[in-house]
Short mmCIF file of C-alpha atoms in Angstrom, two decimals:
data_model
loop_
_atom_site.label_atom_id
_atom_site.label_comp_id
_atom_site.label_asym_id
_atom_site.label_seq_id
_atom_site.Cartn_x
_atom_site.Cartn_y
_atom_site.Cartn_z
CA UNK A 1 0.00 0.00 0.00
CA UNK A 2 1.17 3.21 -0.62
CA UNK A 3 2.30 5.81 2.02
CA UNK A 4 1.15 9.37 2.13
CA UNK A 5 3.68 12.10 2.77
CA UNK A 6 3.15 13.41 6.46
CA UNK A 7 2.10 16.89 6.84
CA UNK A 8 4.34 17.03 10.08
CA UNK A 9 7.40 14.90 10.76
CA UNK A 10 8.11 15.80 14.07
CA UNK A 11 6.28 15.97 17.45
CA UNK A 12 7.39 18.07 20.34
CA UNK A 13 6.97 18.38 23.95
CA UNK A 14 7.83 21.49 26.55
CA UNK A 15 10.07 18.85 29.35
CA UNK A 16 10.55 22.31 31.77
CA UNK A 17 13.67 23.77 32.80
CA UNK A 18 14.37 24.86 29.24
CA UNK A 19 13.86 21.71 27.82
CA UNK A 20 12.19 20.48 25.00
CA UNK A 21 11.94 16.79 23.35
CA UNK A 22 11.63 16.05 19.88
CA UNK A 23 10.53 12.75 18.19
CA UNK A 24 9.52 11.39 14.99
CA UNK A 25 6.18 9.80 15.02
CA UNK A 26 6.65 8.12 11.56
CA UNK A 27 9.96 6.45 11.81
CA UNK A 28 9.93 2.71 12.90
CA UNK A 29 9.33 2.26 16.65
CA UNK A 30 12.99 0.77 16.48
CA UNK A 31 14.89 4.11 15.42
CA UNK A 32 12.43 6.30 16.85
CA UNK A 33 15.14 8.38 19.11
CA UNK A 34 14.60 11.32 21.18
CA UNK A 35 16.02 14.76 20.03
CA UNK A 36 16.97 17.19 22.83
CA UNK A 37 16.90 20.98 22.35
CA UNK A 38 18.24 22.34 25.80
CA UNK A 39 18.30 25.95 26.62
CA UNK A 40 21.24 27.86 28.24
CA UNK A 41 21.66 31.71 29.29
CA UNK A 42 25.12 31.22 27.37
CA UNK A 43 24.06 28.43 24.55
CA UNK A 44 22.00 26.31 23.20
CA UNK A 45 22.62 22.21 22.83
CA UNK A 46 21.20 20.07 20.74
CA UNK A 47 22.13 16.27 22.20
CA UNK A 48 21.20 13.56 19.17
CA UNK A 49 20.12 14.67 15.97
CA UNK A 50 17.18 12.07 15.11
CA UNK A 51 17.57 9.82 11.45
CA UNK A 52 17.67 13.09 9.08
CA UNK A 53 14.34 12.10 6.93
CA UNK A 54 13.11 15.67 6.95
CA UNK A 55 15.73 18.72 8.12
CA UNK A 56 15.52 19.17 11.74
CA UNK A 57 17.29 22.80 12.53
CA UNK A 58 14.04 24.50 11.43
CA UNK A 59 11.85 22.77 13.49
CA UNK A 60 14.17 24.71 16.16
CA UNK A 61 13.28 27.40 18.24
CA UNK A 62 16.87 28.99 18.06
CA UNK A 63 17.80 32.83 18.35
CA UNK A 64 19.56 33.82 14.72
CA UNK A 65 23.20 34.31 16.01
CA UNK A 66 22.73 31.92 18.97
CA UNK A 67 26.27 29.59 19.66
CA UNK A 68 24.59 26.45 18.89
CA UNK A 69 26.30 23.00 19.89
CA UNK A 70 24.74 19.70 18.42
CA UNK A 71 26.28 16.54 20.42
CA UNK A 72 25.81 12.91 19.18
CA UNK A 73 25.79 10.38 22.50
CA UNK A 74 26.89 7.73 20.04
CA UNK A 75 27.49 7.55 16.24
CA UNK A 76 24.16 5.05 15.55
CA UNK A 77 21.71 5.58 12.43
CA UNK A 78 18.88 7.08 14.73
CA UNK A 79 21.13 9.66 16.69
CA UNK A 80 23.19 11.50 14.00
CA UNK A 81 20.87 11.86 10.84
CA UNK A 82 20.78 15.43 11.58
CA UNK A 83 23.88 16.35 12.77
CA UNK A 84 25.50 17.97 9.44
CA UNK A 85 22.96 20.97 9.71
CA UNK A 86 25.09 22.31 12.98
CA UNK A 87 27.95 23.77 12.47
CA UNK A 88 29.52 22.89 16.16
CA UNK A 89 29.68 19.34 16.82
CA UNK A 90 30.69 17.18 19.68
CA UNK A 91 30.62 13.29 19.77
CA UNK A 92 32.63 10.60 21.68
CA UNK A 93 36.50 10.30 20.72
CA UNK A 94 35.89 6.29 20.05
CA UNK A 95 33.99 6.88 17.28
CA UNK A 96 35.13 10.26 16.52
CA UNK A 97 36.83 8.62 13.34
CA UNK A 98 33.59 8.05 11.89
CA UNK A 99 31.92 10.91 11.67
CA UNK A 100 33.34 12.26 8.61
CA UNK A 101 32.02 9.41 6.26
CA UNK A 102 28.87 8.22 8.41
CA UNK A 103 29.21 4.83 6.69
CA UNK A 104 27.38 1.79 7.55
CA UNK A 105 30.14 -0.03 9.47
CA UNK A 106 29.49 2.74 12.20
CA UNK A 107 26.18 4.12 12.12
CA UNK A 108 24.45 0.70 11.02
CA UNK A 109 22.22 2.33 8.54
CA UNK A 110 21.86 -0.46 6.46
CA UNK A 111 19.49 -1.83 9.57
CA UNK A 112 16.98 0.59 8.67
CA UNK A 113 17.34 -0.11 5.19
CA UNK A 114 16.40 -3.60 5.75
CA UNK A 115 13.57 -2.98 8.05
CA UNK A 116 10.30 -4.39 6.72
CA UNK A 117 8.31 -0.80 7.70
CA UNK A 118 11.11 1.67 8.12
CA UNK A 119 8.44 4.33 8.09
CA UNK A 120 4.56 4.68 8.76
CA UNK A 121 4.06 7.91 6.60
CA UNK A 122 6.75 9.18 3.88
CA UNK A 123 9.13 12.32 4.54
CA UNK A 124 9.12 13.57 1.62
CA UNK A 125 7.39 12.62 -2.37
CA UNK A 126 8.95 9.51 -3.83
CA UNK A 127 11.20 8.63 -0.90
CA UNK A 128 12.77 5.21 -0.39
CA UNK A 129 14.41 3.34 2.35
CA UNK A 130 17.07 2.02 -0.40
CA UNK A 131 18.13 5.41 -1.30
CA UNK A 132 18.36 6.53 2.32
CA UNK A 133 22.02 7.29 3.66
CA UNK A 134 23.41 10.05 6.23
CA UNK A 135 25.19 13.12 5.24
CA UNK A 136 29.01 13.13 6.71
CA UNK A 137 29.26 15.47 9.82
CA UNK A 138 33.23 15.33 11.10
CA UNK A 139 32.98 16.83 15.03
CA UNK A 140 34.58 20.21 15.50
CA UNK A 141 35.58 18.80 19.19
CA UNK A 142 35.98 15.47 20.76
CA UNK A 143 34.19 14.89 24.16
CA UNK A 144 36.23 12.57 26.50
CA UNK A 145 35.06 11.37 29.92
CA UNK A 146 35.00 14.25 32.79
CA UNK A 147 35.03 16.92 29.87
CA UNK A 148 32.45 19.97 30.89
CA UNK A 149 29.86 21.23 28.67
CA UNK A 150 29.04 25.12 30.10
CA UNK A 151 25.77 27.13 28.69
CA UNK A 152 26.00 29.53 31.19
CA UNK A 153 23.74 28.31 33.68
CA UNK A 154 24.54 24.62 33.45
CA UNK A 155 27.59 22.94 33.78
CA UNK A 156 27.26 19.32 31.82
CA UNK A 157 29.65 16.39 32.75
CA UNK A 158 30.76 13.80 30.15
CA UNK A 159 30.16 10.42 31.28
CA UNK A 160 31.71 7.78 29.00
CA UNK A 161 29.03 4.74 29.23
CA UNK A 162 29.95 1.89 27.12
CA UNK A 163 27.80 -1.18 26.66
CA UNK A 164 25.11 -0.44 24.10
CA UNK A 165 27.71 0.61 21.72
CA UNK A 166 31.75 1.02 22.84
CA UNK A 167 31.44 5.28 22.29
CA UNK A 168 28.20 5.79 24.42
CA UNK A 169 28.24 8.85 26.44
CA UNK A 170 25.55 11.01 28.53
CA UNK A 171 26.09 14.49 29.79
CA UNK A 172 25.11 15.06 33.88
CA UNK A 173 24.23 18.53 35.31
CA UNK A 174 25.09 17.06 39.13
CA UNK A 175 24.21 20.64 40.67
CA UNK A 176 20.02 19.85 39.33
CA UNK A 177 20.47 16.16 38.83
CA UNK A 178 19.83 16.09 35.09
CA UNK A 179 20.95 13.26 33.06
CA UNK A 180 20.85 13.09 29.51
CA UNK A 181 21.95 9.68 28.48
CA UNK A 182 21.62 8.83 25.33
CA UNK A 183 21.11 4.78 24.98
CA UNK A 184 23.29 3.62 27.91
CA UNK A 185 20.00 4.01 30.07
CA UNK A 186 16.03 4.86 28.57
CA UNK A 187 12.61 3.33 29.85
CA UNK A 188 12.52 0.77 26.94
CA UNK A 189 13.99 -2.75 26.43
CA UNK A 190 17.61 -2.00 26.47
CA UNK A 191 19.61 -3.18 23.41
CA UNK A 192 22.74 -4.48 23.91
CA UNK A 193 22.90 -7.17 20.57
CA UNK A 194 24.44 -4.51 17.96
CA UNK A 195 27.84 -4.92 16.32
CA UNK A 196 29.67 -3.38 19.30
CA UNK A 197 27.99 -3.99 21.95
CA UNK A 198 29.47 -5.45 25.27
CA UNK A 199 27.03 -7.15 27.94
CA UNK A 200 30.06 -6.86 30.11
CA UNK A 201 30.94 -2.81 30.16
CA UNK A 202 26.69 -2.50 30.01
CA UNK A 203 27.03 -3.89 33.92
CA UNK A 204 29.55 -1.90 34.70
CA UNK A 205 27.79 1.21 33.09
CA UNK A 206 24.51 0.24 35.17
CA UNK A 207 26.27 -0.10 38.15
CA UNK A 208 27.90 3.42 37.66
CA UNK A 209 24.47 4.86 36.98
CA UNK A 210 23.17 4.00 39.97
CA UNK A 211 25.97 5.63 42.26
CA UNK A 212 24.89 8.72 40.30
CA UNK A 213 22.47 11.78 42.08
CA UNK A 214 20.25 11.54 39.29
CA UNK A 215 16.83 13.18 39.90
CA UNK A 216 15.82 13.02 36.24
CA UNK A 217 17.27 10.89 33.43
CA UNK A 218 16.38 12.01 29.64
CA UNK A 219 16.91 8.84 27.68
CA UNK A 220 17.51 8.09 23.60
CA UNK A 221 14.29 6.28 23.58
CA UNK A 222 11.11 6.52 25.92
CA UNK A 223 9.72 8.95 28.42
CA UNK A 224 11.87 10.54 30.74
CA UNK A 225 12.28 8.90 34.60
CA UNK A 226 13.43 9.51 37.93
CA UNK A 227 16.35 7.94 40.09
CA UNK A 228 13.91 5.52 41.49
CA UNK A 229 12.62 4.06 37.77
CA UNK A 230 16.56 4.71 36.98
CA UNK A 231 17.44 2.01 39.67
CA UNK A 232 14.83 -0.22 38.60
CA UNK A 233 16.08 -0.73 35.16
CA UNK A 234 19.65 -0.93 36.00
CA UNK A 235 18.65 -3.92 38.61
CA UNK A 236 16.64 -5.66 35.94
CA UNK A 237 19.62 -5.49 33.47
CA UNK A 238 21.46 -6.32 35.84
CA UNK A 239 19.66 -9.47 37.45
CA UNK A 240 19.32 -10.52 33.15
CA UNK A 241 23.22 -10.12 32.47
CA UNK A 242 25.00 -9.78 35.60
#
């Protein structure tokens, strides 16, 4: 059957505390990532960049002239799509390599590709899976573990959190509790079967999690959660792989 073009790719949602969440509605329940557009007195971040189907900077509510700094949390398909369209960009050092090509051996595109309903509506007129590949976004700085990420009136922490994929990383404002953690925690069966992935630094990551003050986590995938849902799904993973 044939798709119609979607009036509206993306769907967003006011979190508070300068927040604001961004999904896409259409994409497969698989790559359906979160997109996080967090407001500082000093700059703006924007942490994951979604699959790229339809331009995402527009769908922005960014000051012309505004310093601007897009962060990946890992180099996969459903977290960098987008990332080209910022001019400042910050990813993990382990897969910092990869950014400039964005080929399938680290973003595993090629899994949406194959995906028997990548998409419930189309982006855009005569679009295809098949033809679908992400535009090369080299970083403009490397983020290594206990680097700081200041917007003026936030101070981020890199965390490096290996286990869904070797380069994970989340950013933690300790001083409000505020985790943003890409896919090494969400509210969603946790995937840890990718090329890359290591059941053994996943423990270790959820064991590190725990120790952390975190009074809300903002995940890849899924709503957003407190430290006690935070503990919950680190315990489960745990009690599965441990």
């Amino acid at each position: 059957m044939d798709l119609p073009v979607a009036a509206r790719w993306f769907e967003r949602r006011e979190m508070g505390g300068g927040v604001t969440m961004l999904t896409e509605p259409h994409a497969h329940a698989y790559i359906r990532a979160n997109i996080w557009h967090v407001r500082g007195a000093d700059m703006d971040l924007v942490i994951d960049t979604g699959m790229g189907l339809r331009p995402l900077r527009p769908e922005l509510d960014i000051e012309p002239g505004r310093p601007l700094l897009a962060i990946a949390t890992h180099i996969h398909v459903d977290h960098v799509g987008s990332l080209h369209e910022f001019a400042d960009r910050a990813g993990p050092r382990v897969s910092a390599a990869g950014f400039a090509a964005m080929s399938d051996e680290w973003t595993l595109a090629h899994m949406f590709r194959e995906l028997e309903a990548p998409v419930s509506a189309l982006p855009a007129p005569g679009w295809s899976a098949e033809d679908y590949r992400i535009e090369p976004a080299a970083l403009t700085s490397i983020l290594d573990e206990g680097a700081m990420v200041d917007i003026g009136d936030r101070r981020f922490a890199v965390l490096h959190l290996p286990g869904h994929s070797p380069d994970s990383i989340g950013l933690f404002d300790e001083a409000n509790g505020v985790l943003f953690s890409g896919d090494a925690i969400y509210d969603d069966e946790l995937i840890d079967d990718l090329p890359g992935s290591d059941r053994a630094a996943y423990c270790r990551t959820m064991e590190r999690l725990k120790e952390l003050p975190v009074r809300i986590a903002h995940g890849g995938h899924g709503p957003s959660f407190g430290r006690e849902r935070l503990i919950a799904i680190a315990d489960n993973y745990l009690r599965r792989r441990g």
